[in-house]
Amino acid sequence: MSKNKIQTLKGFRDFLPEDAIKREWLIGKLKEIFELWGYDPVETPILEPLEIFEGQIGEDEKLFYKFDDPGGRKVALRYDQSVPISRVIGQYNQQLPMPFRRYQIQPTFRAEKPQKGRYREFIMCDADIFGVESSQADAEVIALLLDIYKRLGFKNIKVYVNDRKLLKGIPYEAIVAIDKLKKIGTEGVIEDMIKKGIEKNKAREYLNKIKSLKPNQTINDIFNYLEKLNYPKDWYEFDPTIARSFSYSDGPIWEIVSPDYKAGSLSGGERFDGLIEEVSGIKVPATGFGLGLDRTLEAAESLNLIPVKKTVTKVLVTIFAENTVDSSIKIVKVLRSAKINTELYPEIVPLAKQLKYADKKGIPYAVIIGPDEILKNEVIVKNLLNKRQETIPIDALLTQLR
């Protein structure tokens, strides 16, 4: 490979430590909240048989990464997590307790045009309830979604809710177009429908019909549930133009946005009762959402909600000289036993070089132990953030660093 080709493919990314740490922070917070609500983790393979995705996604099937594997089987990279989990429910139906709550945080792949907040490989964070027909399940996953953004520190958040049952009688091509209303406007939607073979008058009729819809009892029940959980009333709203382009959506549908983040919705979800039966032949009601890690991370970062951290290391233990190596190693063992993330500098070089390394990496503390400190049973603790240092007894080191 020539040197000018050493780069990622378009729409794919590397994450150096500072960015990877932010992503791990968010993933950790999401896992914590999912499990607080009683959801268990699930993982599925990165490759699935192509046939389980075909006919399930709608017009976006053109975005599949698909190919023949070495055995001649037609396969696809994981496009979403709803279709694979539908296979799982069918395959392990007798082993799973119902209702079954699951969360899944894994990469998905779509061959679409990269843009701000949208990539060809990205992490999806899904949560679903299986085995419950009641709208209370829809209300719970929406409430969980709101709780996630609340706990992340978002102050300005809103979920728009609709029900695909209200759109009965409107062709799927029109629904897909109307779902883009906020992005492309009324005339853009009409033009999109015309391109899909819908007559202009009929297109306007479909759009006007959808705009005039009123919430049904299912949506009112969802809002009553959210009210009982004390979510502010301005955090949720009926929006008949929310349509969700997935062809498997067949009940309540929703999207979460933050007015403080202009790049698009942060998350969306739907009821998909028919998908499991379509994929596996077993009828199991299902509802849930997919949260885009990149969008949520980008929005949280723009609002200064993410802790700034360049490294996971808290302490660098330096090596003063050949005859102090053993003492440095002993300190490292003590700190790691106390679960303090600690590095030992891996070679004997001038102390200034070791401290420069720690400073560049963003390590907040350096511990220095030379011959004088060994004799006095002391160490020097240098705070690399404020450039102050003090000499303390070794016995006080853990207390100081904690």
Tab-separated table of C-alpha atoms in Angstrom:
chain	number	residue	atom	x	y	z
A	1	MET	CA	0.000	0.000	0.000
A	2	SER	CA	1.404	3.398	-0.951
A	3	LYS	CA	1.802	5.926	1.838
A	4	ASN	CA	-0.874	8.258	0.457
A	5	LYS	CA	-3.381	5.369	0.737
A	6	ILE	CA	-2.854	4.870	4.462
A	7	GLN	CA	-6.218	6.210	5.553
A	8	THR	CA	-9.668	5.002	6.491
A	9	LEU	CA	-12.361	4.228	3.946
A	10	LYS	CA	-14.902	7.004	3.401
A	11	GLY	CA	-17.545	6.924	6.128
A	12	PHE	CA	-15.342	4.888	8.505
A	13	ARG	CA	-13.288	6.295	11.376
A	14	ASP	CA	-10.424	5.696	13.765
A	15	PHE	CA	-10.813	6.765	17.376
A	16	LEU	CA	-7.687	7.895	19.192
A	17	PRO	CA	-7.697	7.666	23.013
A	18	GLU	CA	-9.358	11.015	23.758
A	19	ASP	CA	-12.320	10.259	21.465
A	20	ALA	CA	-12.459	6.568	22.400
A	21	ILE	CA	-12.634	7.532	26.099
A	22	LYS	CA	-15.634	9.782	25.410
A	23	ARG	CA	-17.384	6.955	23.575
A	24	GLU	CA	-16.659	4.484	26.362
A	25	TRP	CA	-17.980	7.018	28.885
A	26	LEU	CA	-21.295	7.277	27.026
A	27	ILE	CA	-21.573	3.523	26.480
A	28	GLY	CA	-20.923	2.992	30.192
A	29	LYS	CA	-23.654	5.483	31.133
A	30	LEU	CA	-26.123	3.845	28.736
A	31	LYS	CA	-25.428	0.355	30.108
A	32	GLU	CA	-25.894	1.667	33.633
A	33	ILE	CA	-29.290	3.211	32.775
A	34	PHE	CA	-30.506	0.215	30.740
A	35	GLU	CA	-29.716	-2.132	33.605
A	36	LEU	CA	-31.275	0.238	36.142
A	37	TRP	CA	-34.545	-0.274	34.254
A	38	GLY	CA	-34.181	-4.072	34.183
A	39	TYR	CA	-32.860	-4.629	30.642
A	40	ASP	CA	-30.284	-7.377	30.007
A	41	PRO	CA	-27.531	-7.292	27.355
A	42	VAL	CA	-27.696	-9.254	24.095
A	43	GLU	CA	-25.173	-9.527	21.257
A	44	THR	CA	-25.660	-10.853	17.729
A	45	PRO	CA	-23.181	-11.678	14.914
A	46	ILE	CA	-21.891	-8.963	12.608
A	47	LEU	CA	-22.935	-11.103	9.607
A	48	GLU	CA	-26.460	-12.400	9.034
A	49	PRO	CA	-28.071	-14.246	6.113
A	50	LEU	CA	-29.094	-11.591	3.592
A	51	GLU	CA	-32.581	-13.055	3.317
A	52	ILE	CA	-33.571	-12.040	6.845
A	53	PHE	CA	-33.037	-8.358	5.973
A	54	GLU	CA	-34.554	-8.442	2.472
A	55	GLY	CA	-38.089	-7.062	2.361
A	56	GLN	CA	-37.943	-5.775	5.966
A	57	ILE	CA	-36.251	-2.368	5.748
A	58	GLY	CA	-38.116	-0.656	2.922
A	59	GLU	CA	-36.570	1.590	0.281
A	60	ASP	CA	-33.242	1.763	2.139
A	61	GLU	CA	-32.312	-1.802	1.142
A	62	LYS	CA	-29.961	-0.141	-1.343
A	63	LEU	CA	-27.780	0.721	1.670
A	64	PHE	CA	-27.027	-2.919	2.583
A	65	TYR	CA	-23.409	-4.046	2.671
A	66	LYS	CA	-24.000	-7.443	1.077
A	67	PHE	CA	-21.811	-10.038	-0.618
A	68	ASP	CA	-21.259	-13.750	-1.155
A	69	ASP	CA	-19.068	-15.341	1.535
A	70	PRO	CA	-16.368	-17.941	0.667
A	71	GLY	CA	-19.004	-20.675	0.963
A	72	GLY	CA	-21.219	-18.998	-1.639
A	73	ARG	CA	-23.831	-17.915	0.908
A	74	LYS	CA	-25.460	-14.498	0.460
A	75	VAL	CA	-24.783	-12.491	3.620
A	76	ALA	CA	-25.123	-8.905	4.863
A	77	LEU	CA	-23.365	-6.856	7.496
A	78	ARG	CA	-25.690	-5.953	10.358
A	79	TYR	CA	-27.869	-3.110	8.966
A	80	ASP	CA	-29.880	-2.638	12.144
A	81	GLN	CA	-30.475	-4.590	15.359
A	82	SER	CA	-34.255	-5.055	15.179
A	83	VAL	CA	-34.078	-7.678	12.417
A	84	PRO	CA	-31.308	-9.757	14.088
A	85	ILE	CA	-33.064	-9.653	17.472
A	86	SER	CA	-36.234	-10.853	15.731
A	87	ARG	CA	-34.261	-13.882	14.547
A	88	VAL	CA	-32.977	-14.382	18.115
A	89	ILE	CA	-36.498	-14.284	19.567
A	90	GLY	CA	-37.630	-16.909	17.078
A	91	GLN	CA	-34.563	-19.109	17.548
A	92	TYR	CA	-34.491	-19.047	21.357
A	93	ASN	CA	-38.187	-18.473	22.036
A	94	GLN	CA	-38.511	-21.412	24.452
A	95	GLN	CA	-35.502	-20.285	26.530
A	96	LEU	CA	-36.430	-16.624	27.002
A	97	PRO	CA	-38.736	-15.346	29.761
A	98	MET	CA	-41.633	-13.259	28.495
A	99	PRO	CA	-41.852	-10.309	28.814
A	100	PHE	CA	-38.238	-10.140	27.635
A	101	ARG	CA	-36.337	-6.872	28.019
A	102	ARG	CA	-33.054	-6.538	26.148
A	103	TYR	CA	-30.496	-3.915	25.263
A	104	GLN	CA	-27.847	-4.196	22.562
A	105	ILE	CA	-24.875	-1.919	21.860
A	106	GLN	CA	-23.028	-2.976	18.688
A	107	PRO	CA	-21.803	-1.551	15.367
A	108	THR	CA	-24.105	-1.434	12.336
A	109	PHE	CA	-23.256	-0.741	8.689
A	110	ARG	CA	-25.034	1.288	6.006
A	111	ALA	CA	-23.595	2.255	2.625
A	112	GLU	CA	-25.015	5.770	2.679
A	113	LYS	CA	-23.576	9.204	1.953
A	114	PRO	CA	-21.517	10.293	4.983
A	115	GLN	CA	-22.529	13.599	6.574
A	116	LYS	CA	-22.422	15.326	9.939
A	117	GLY	CA	-23.501	12.820	12.586
A	118	ARG	CA	-24.011	10.053	10.001
A	119	TYR	CA	-21.408	7.435	9.042
A	120	ARG	CA	-21.184	4.079	7.272
A	121	GLU	CA	-20.126	2.267	10.440
A	122	PHE	CA	-21.738	3.432	13.646
A	123	ILE	CA	-22.783	2.138	17.054
A	124	MET	CA	-26.478	1.578	17.668
A	125	CYS	CA	-27.832	1.298	21.201
A	126	ASP	CA	-31.178	-0.525	21.167
A	127	ALA	CA	-33.625	-1.384	23.927
A	128	ASP	CA	-36.795	-3.438	23.432
A	129	ILE	CA	-39.614	-5.217	25.235
A	130	PHE	CA	-40.896	-8.463	23.702
A	131	GLY	CA	-44.088	-10.338	24.514
A	132	VAL	CA	-46.309	-7.384	25.534
A	133	GLU	CA	-49.172	-6.081	23.367
A	134	SER	CA	-50.189	-3.319	25.782
A	135	SER	CA	-49.283	0.291	25.005
A	136	GLN	CA	-47.747	0.355	28.487
A	137	ALA	CA	-44.707	-1.335	26.939
A	138	ASP	CA	-44.460	1.446	24.335
A	139	ALA	CA	-44.802	4.020	27.089
A	140	GLU	CA	-42.060	2.344	29.133
A	141	VAL	CA	-39.454	2.353	26.371
A	142	ILE	CA	-40.273	5.991	25.572
A	143	ALA	CA	-39.935	6.823	29.272
A	144	LEU	CA	-36.609	4.974	29.360
A	145	LEU	CA	-35.413	7.021	26.395
A	146	LEU	CA	-36.361	10.278	28.101
A	147	ASP	CA	-34.654	9.107	31.284
A	148	ILE	CA	-31.432	8.465	29.367
A	149	TYR	CA	-31.219	12.036	28.113
A	150	LYS	CA	-32.292	13.400	31.481
A	151	ARG	CA	-29.524	11.477	33.268
A	152	LEU	CA	-26.985	12.539	30.637
A	153	GLY	CA	-27.769	16.142	31.558
A	154	PHE	CA	-29.914	17.321	28.637
A	155	LYS	CA	-32.217	20.154	29.724
A	156	ASN	CA	-34.002	20.704	26.416
A	157	ILE	CA	-35.401	17.473	24.967
A	158	LYS	CA	-38.636	16.403	23.276
A	159	VAL	CA	-40.151	13.175	21.966
A	160	TYR	CA	-42.606	13.386	19.073
A	161	VAL	CA	-45.082	10.491	19.007
A	162	ASN	CA	-47.401	9.135	16.335
A	163	ASP	CA	-49.124	5.813	15.584
A	164	ARG	CA	-48.725	4.065	12.232
A	165	LYS	CA	-52.284	2.755	12.675
A	166	LEU	CA	-53.449	6.344	12.106
A	167	LEU	CA	-51.774	6.188	8.685
A	168	LYS	CA	-53.816	3.188	7.540
A	169	GLY	CA	-54.840	3.516	3.898
A	170	ILE	CA	-51.906	5.757	2.992
A	171	PRO	CA	-49.383	4.002	0.702
A	172	TYR	CA	-45.927	3.290	2.062
A	173	GLU	CA	-44.307	5.483	-0.626
A	174	ALA	CA	-46.269	8.486	0.670
A	175	ILE	CA	-45.436	7.666	4.303
A	176	VAL	CA	-41.701	7.569	3.525
A	177	ALA	CA	-41.915	10.940	1.780
A	178	ILE	CA	-43.957	12.610	4.529
A	179	ASP	CA	-41.449	11.410	7.126
A	180	LYS	CA	-38.982	13.871	5.514
A	181	LEU	CA	-41.299	16.877	5.965
A	182	LYS	CA	-39.115	18.688	8.513
A	183	LYS	CA	-36.037	18.243	6.306
A	184	ILE	CA	-37.359	19.061	2.828
A	185	GLY	CA	-40.598	20.998	3.456
A	186	THR	CA	-44.079	20.658	1.949
A	187	GLU	CA	-43.109	21.108	-1.701
A	188	GLY	CA	-40.158	18.761	-1.272
A	189	VAL	CA	-42.491	16.076	0.093
A	190	ILE	CA	-44.970	16.550	-2.770
A	191	GLU	CA	-42.146	16.329	-5.302
A	192	ASP	CA	-40.786	13.186	-3.628
A	193	MET	CA	-44.216	11.513	-3.813
A	194	ILE	CA	-44.559	12.449	-7.480
A	195	LYS	CA	-41.160	10.855	-8.182
A	196	LYS	CA	-42.486	7.690	-6.548
A	197	GLY	CA	-45.424	7.582	-8.983
A	198	ILE	CA	-48.117	9.323	-6.899
A	199	GLU	CA	-50.258	11.915	-8.709
A	200	LYS	CA	-49.802	15.502	-7.519
A	201	ASN	CA	-53.389	15.952	-6.286
A	202	LYS	CA	-53.253	12.614	-4.494
A	203	ALA	CA	-49.930	13.579	-2.914
A	204	ARG	CA	-51.408	16.786	-1.494
A	205	GLU	CA	-54.440	14.829	-0.304
A	206	TYR	CA	-52.229	12.349	1.597
A	207	LEU	CA	-50.175	15.146	3.173
A	208	ASN	CA	-53.237	17.164	4.226
A	209	LYS	CA	-54.892	14.057	5.645
A	210	ILE	CA	-51.864	13.275	7.780
A	211	LYS	CA	-51.496	16.869	8.983
A	212	SER	CA	-55.134	16.852	10.193
A	213	LEU	CA	-54.846	13.667	12.269
A	214	LYS	CA	-55.618	13.704	16.008
A	215	PRO	CA	-54.050	11.465	18.697
A	216	ASN	CA	-55.812	8.159	19.318
A	217	GLN	CA	-56.349	6.386	22.641
A	218	THR	CA	-52.985	4.589	22.398
A	219	ILE	CA	-51.106	7.876	22.215
A	220	ASN	CA	-53.204	9.355	25.031
A	221	ASP	CA	-52.384	6.300	27.172
A	222	ILE	CA	-48.668	6.775	26.484
A	223	PHE	CA	-48.842	10.432	27.482
A	224	ASN	CA	-50.751	9.555	30.671
A	225	TYR	CA	-47.978	7.090	31.565
A	226	LEU	CA	-45.285	9.730	31.017
A	227	GLU	CA	-47.262	12.205	33.113
A	228	LYS	CA	-47.415	9.719	36.000
A	229	LEU	CA	-43.613	9.472	35.852
A	230	ASN	CA	-43.498	13.277	36.239
A	231	TYR	CA	-41.943	14.027	32.865
A	232	PRO	CA	-42.619	17.679	31.952
A	233	LYS	CA	-45.512	18.005	29.506
A	234	ASP	CA	-43.355	19.993	27.100
A	235	TRP	CA	-41.080	16.922	26.758
A	236	TYR	CA	-43.625	14.981	24.663
A	237	GLU	CA	-45.973	15.899	21.826
A	238	PHE	CA	-48.209	14.282	19.206
A	239	ASP	CA	-46.854	14.786	15.674
A	240	PRO	CA	-48.838	13.116	12.862
A	241	THR	CA	-46.025	13.724	10.341
A	242	ILE	CA	-43.615	11.420	12.205
A	243	ALA	CA	-43.818	8.302	10.051
A	244	ARG	CA	-40.542	6.333	10.405
A	245	SER	CA	-39.406	4.903	7.083
A	246	PHE	CA	-38.960	1.305	8.262
A	247	SER	CA	-41.579	-0.888	6.610
A	248	TYR	CA	-41.844	-3.035	9.759
A	249	SER	CA	-43.195	-0.187	11.945
A	250	ASP	CA	-46.804	-1.077	12.781
A	251	GLY	CA	-47.935	0.800	15.903
A	252	PRO	CA	-46.722	3.710	18.030
A	253	ILE	CA	-43.685	5.447	16.508
A	254	TRP	CA	-41.545	8.211	17.964
A	255	GLU	CA	-38.447	10.361	17.562
A	256	ILE	CA	-36.433	12.317	20.111
A	257	VAL	CA	-34.867	15.653	19.263
A	258	SER	CA	-33.054	18.389	21.125
A	259	PRO	CA	-33.661	21.957	19.918
A	260	ASP	CA	-30.063	22.615	20.986
A	261	TYR	CA	-28.778	20.105	18.396
A	262	LYS	CA	-29.584	20.931	14.784
A	263	ALA	CA	-28.086	17.934	12.937
A	264	GLY	CA	-31.196	15.746	13.263
A	265	SER	CA	-33.062	13.437	15.615
A	266	LEU	CA	-31.103	11.740	18.395
A	267	SER	CA	-33.148	8.563	18.578
A	268	GLY	CA	-36.282	6.904	17.315
A	269	GLY	CA	-38.399	3.844	17.889
A	270	GLU	CA	-41.532	1.961	17.034
A	271	ARG	CA	-43.707	-1.028	17.718
A	272	PHE	CA	-42.847	-3.845	15.324
A	273	ASP	CA	-45.224	-6.704	16.177
A	274	GLY	CA	-45.149	-8.221	12.697
A	275	LEU	CA	-41.383	-8.307	12.200
A	276	ILE	CA	-40.636	-11.346	14.379
A	277	GLU	CA	-43.349	-13.360	12.670
A	278	GLU	CA	-42.032	-12.254	9.267
A	279	VAL	CA	-38.449	-13.216	10.126
A	280	SER	CA	-38.976	-16.319	12.246
A	281	GLY	CA	-42.581	-17.450	11.816
A	282	ILE	CA	-43.376	-16.940	15.505
A	283	LYS	CA	-45.845	-14.255	16.542
A	284	VAL	CA	-44.380	-12.170	19.390
A	285	PRO	CA	-45.331	-8.513	20.018
A	286	ALA	CA	-42.365	-6.138	20.235
A	287	THR	CA	-41.580	-2.476	20.813
A	288	GLY	CA	-38.392	-0.518	21.335
A	289	PHE	CA	-35.934	2.078	20.088
A	290	GLY	CA	-32.538	2.606	18.525
A	291	LEU	CA	-30.292	5.337	19.874
A	292	GLY	CA	-27.458	6.584	17.675
A	293	LEU	CA	-24.304	6.793	19.755
A	294	ASP	CA	-22.620	9.331	17.443
A	295	ARG	CA	-25.525	11.758	17.360
A	296	THR	CA	-26.035	11.581	21.114
A	297	LEU	CA	-22.308	11.950	21.784
A	298	GLU	CA	-22.040	14.895	19.410
A	299	ALA	CA	-25.016	16.611	21.018
A	300	ALA	CA	-23.761	15.947	24.554
A	301	GLU	CA	-20.326	17.283	23.640
A	302	SER	CA	-21.798	20.458	22.142
A	303	LEU	CA	-23.572	21.049	25.478
A	304	ASN	CA	-20.405	20.344	27.531
A	305	LEU	CA	-21.964	17.287	29.188
A	306	ILE	CA	-18.968	14.976	28.669
A	307	PRO	CA	-16.069	14.837	31.141
A	308	VAL	CA	-12.863	16.013	29.456
A	309	LYS	CA	-10.257	13.273	29.722
A	310	LYS	CA	-7.294	12.515	27.452
A	311	THR	CA	-6.273	9.291	29.143
A	312	VAL	CA	-7.581	6.700	31.588
A	313	THR	CA	-4.276	6.784	33.501
A	314	LYS	CA	-4.388	8.710	36.759
A	315	VAL	CA	-0.782	8.328	37.939
A	316	LEU	CA	2.596	7.969	36.297
A	317	VAL	CA	5.215	6.434	38.581
A	318	THR	CA	8.607	7.606	37.376
A	319	ILE	CA	11.953	5.787	37.522
A	320	PHE	CA	14.687	7.944	39.017
A	321	ALA	CA	17.657	5.637	38.456
A	322	GLU	CA	18.687	1.993	38.147
A	323	ASN	CA	18.882	1.538	41.910
A	324	THR	CA	15.340	2.919	42.488
A	325	VAL	CA	13.476	0.656	40.036
A	326	ASP	CA	12.357	-1.815	42.719
A	327	SER	CA	10.920	0.984	44.867
A	328	SER	CA	8.966	2.380	41.895
A	329	ILE	CA	7.586	-1.088	41.133
A	330	LYS	CA	6.430	-1.503	44.750
A	331	ILE	CA	4.524	1.790	44.554
A	332	VAL	CA	2.882	0.729	41.296
A	333	LYS	CA	1.704	-2.523	42.891
A	334	VAL	CA	0.198	-0.661	45.854
A	335	LEU	CA	-1.638	1.826	43.627
A	336	ARG	CA	-3.024	-0.818	41.277
A	337	SER	CA	-4.151	-2.937	44.244
A	338	ALA	CA	-6.136	0.124	45.318
A	339	LYS	CA	-7.672	0.266	41.798
A	340	ILE	CA	-5.904	3.486	40.876
A	341	ASN	CA	-5.019	3.466	37.172
A	342	THR	CA	-1.226	3.613	37.186
A	343	GLU	CA	1.567	3.555	34.622
A	344	LEU	CA	5.223	2.793	35.295
A	345	TYR	CA	7.555	4.591	32.904
A	346	PRO	CA	9.124	1.726	30.912
A	347	GLU	CA	12.769	2.861	30.764
A	348	ILE	CA	15.363	4.913	32.591
A	349	VAL	CA	15.526	8.341	30.965
A	350	PRO	CA	15.888	11.869	32.392
A	351	LEU	CA	13.091	12.748	34.781
A	352	ALA	CA	12.169	15.797	32.684
A	353	LYS	CA	11.395	13.546	29.722
A	354	GLN	CA	9.138	11.328	31.840
A	355	LEU	CA	7.204	14.329	33.177
A	356	LYS	CA	6.884	15.781	29.673
A	357	TYR	CA	5.389	12.471	28.514
A	358	ALA	CA	2.872	12.481	31.380
A	359	ASP	CA	1.920	16.082	30.677
A	360	LYS	CA	1.430	15.461	26.952
A	361	LYS	CA	-0.687	12.384	27.604
A	362	GLY	CA	-2.841	14.234	30.130
A	363	ILE	CA	-1.936	12.150	33.194
A	364	PRO	CA	-2.863	14.311	36.201
A	365	TYR	CA	-0.306	13.015	38.738
A	366	ALA	CA	3.312	11.886	38.751
A	367	VAL	CA	4.979	10.083	41.647
A	368	ILE	CA	8.733	10.518	42.041
A	369	ILE	CA	10.885	8.421	44.349
A	370	GLY	CA	14.661	8.922	44.401
A	371	PRO	CA	17.408	7.769	46.811
A	372	ASP	CA	16.646	10.551	49.329
A	373	GLU	CA	12.926	9.706	49.382
A	374	ILE	CA	13.686	5.983	49.793
A	375	LEU	CA	15.821	6.723	52.872
A	376	LYS	CA	13.056	8.833	54.424
A	377	ASN	CA	10.226	6.485	53.329
A	378	GLU	CA	8.643	9.340	51.359
A	379	VAL	CA	7.548	10.166	47.821
A	380	ILE	CA	7.093	13.341	45.809
A	381	VAL	CA	3.614	13.774	44.331
A	382	LYS	CA	3.502	16.248	41.445
A	383	ASN	CA	0.150	17.606	40.294
A	384	LEU	CA	0.656	18.117	36.569
A	385	LEU	CA	-2.521	20.168	36.225
A	386	ASN	CA	-1.565	22.976	38.607
A	387	LYS	CA	2.215	22.277	38.527
A	388	ARG	CA	2.424	21.990	42.325
A	389	GLN	CA	4.238	19.243	44.178
A	390	GLU	CA	4.669	18.083	47.743
A	391	THR	CA	6.638	15.470	49.608
A	392	ILE	CA	4.567	13.083	51.705
A	393	PRO	CA	5.070	9.819	53.619
A	394	ILE	CA	4.527	6.748	51.428
A	395	ASP	CA	1.781	5.633	53.827
A	396	ALA	CA	-0.177	8.791	52.918
A	397	LEU	CA	0.068	8.264	49.161
A	398	LEU	CA	-3.225	6.407	48.694
A	399	THR	CA	-5.159	8.995	50.699
A	400	GLN	CA	-3.552	11.811	48.707
A	401	LEU	CA	-4.359	10.316	45.322
A	402	ARG	CA	-7.893	9.308	46.203
